[in-house]
Coordinates of C-alpha atoms in Angstrom, one line a residue:
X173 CA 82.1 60.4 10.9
X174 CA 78.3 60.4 11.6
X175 CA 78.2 64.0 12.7
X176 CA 79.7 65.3 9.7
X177 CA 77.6 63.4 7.8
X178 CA 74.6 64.7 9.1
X179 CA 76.2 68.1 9.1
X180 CA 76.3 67.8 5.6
X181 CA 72.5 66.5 5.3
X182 CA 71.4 69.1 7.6
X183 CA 73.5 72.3 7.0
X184 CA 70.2 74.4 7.7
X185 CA 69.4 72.8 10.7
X186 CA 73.2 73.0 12.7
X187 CA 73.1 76.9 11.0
X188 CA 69.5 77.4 13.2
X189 CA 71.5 76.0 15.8
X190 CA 74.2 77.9 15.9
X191 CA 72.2 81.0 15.5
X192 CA 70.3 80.3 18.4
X193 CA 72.9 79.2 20.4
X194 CA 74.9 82.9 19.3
X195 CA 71.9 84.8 20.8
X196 CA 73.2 83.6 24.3
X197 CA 76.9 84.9 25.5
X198 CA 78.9 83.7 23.6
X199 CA 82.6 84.2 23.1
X200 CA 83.8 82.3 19.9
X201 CA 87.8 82.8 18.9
X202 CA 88.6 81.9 15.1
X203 CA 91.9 83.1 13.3
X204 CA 94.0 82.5 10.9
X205 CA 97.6 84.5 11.5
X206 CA 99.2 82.6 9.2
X207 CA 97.0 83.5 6.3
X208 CA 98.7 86.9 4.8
X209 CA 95.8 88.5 3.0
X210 CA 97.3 91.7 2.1
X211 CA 100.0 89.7 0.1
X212 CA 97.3 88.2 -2.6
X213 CA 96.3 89.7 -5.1
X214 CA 93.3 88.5 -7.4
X215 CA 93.6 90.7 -10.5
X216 CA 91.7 93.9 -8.4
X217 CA 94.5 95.2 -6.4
X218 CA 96.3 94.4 -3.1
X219 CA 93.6 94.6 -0.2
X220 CA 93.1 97.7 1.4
X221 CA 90.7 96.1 4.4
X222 CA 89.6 93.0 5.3
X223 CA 86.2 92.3 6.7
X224 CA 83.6 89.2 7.3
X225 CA 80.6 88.7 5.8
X226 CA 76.9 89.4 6.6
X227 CA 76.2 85.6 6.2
X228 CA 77.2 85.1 10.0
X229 CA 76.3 88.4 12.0
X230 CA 74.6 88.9 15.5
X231 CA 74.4 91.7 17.4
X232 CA 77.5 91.9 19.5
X233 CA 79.6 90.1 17.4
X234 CA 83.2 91.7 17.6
X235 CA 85.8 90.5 14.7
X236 CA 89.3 90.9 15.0
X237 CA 91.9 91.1 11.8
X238 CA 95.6 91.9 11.9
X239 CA 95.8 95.5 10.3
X240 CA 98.1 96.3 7.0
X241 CA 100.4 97.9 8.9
X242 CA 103.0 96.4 10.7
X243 CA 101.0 95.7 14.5
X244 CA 97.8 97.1 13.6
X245 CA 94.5 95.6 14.2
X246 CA 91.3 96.2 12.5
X247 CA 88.4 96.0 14.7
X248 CA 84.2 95.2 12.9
X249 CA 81.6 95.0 15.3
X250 CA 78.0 94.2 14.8
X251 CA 75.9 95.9 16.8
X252 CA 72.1 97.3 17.3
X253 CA 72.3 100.8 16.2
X254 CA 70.6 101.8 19.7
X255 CA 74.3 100.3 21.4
X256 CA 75.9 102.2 18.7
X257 CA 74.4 105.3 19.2
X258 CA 75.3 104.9 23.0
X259 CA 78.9 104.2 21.8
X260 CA 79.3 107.6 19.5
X261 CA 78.2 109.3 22.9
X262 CA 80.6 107.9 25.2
X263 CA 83.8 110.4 25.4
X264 CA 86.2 108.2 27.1
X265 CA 85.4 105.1 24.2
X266 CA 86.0 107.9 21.2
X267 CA 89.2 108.4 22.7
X268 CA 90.5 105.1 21.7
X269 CA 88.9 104.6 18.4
X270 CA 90.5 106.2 15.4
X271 CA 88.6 106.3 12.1
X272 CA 91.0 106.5 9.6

C-alpha cells in the first residue's frame, strides 16, 4: 500500500526512474492478447494500425502488436537514426522486413 501511495505522490520521480533505469539493457515484456483492438470502433473507423505513444520512447525500444491479419505481427522500433541508417544498409535485415 505505501508504494503506491507514494507512486501516486511522486509520479515524476518513479517516471525519472524508470527512464534512467531504461537507458541500461533492458528487456521489458507488456501485452495484452486478449484486448482485440481492431474490433472497436470509436466513431472514426476500425483501426488500420496500432502503435504506442511517444510518451515512453528510448532508443532501442522494440514494440510488438498482433497484426490485423490473421498471424501477423506489427513490429515499432525506436531507434537513433545513425542505427537506422545502418539498418536500411544491411541487405540480409531488408530481406525480412516488408513495408507494406
Amino acid at each position: 500500500k505505501s508504494l503506491s501511495e507514494d507512486w501516486v505522490r511522486n509520479v515524476k520521480k518513479l517516471k525519472s526512474g524508470v527512464g534512467n533505469k531504461m537507458d541500461c539493457d533492458t528487456l521489458l515484456v507488456a501485452s495484452s492478447p486478449r484486448f482485440n483492438v481492431y474490433n472497436n470502433d470509436f466513431g472514426w473507423g476500425k483501426p488500420i494500425a496500432v502503435q504506442g505513444g511517444p510518451g515512453n520512447s528510448f532508443s532501442g525500444k522494440l514494440a510488438l502488436f498482433r497484426g490485423i491479419e490473421e498471424g501477423s505481427i506489427d513490429v515499432q522500433t525506436t531507434l537513433w537514426s545513425d542505427v537506422l541508417m545502418k539498418l536500411l544498409a544491411d541487405m540480409e535485415f531488408l530481406e525480412h522486413v516488408t513495408t507494406e
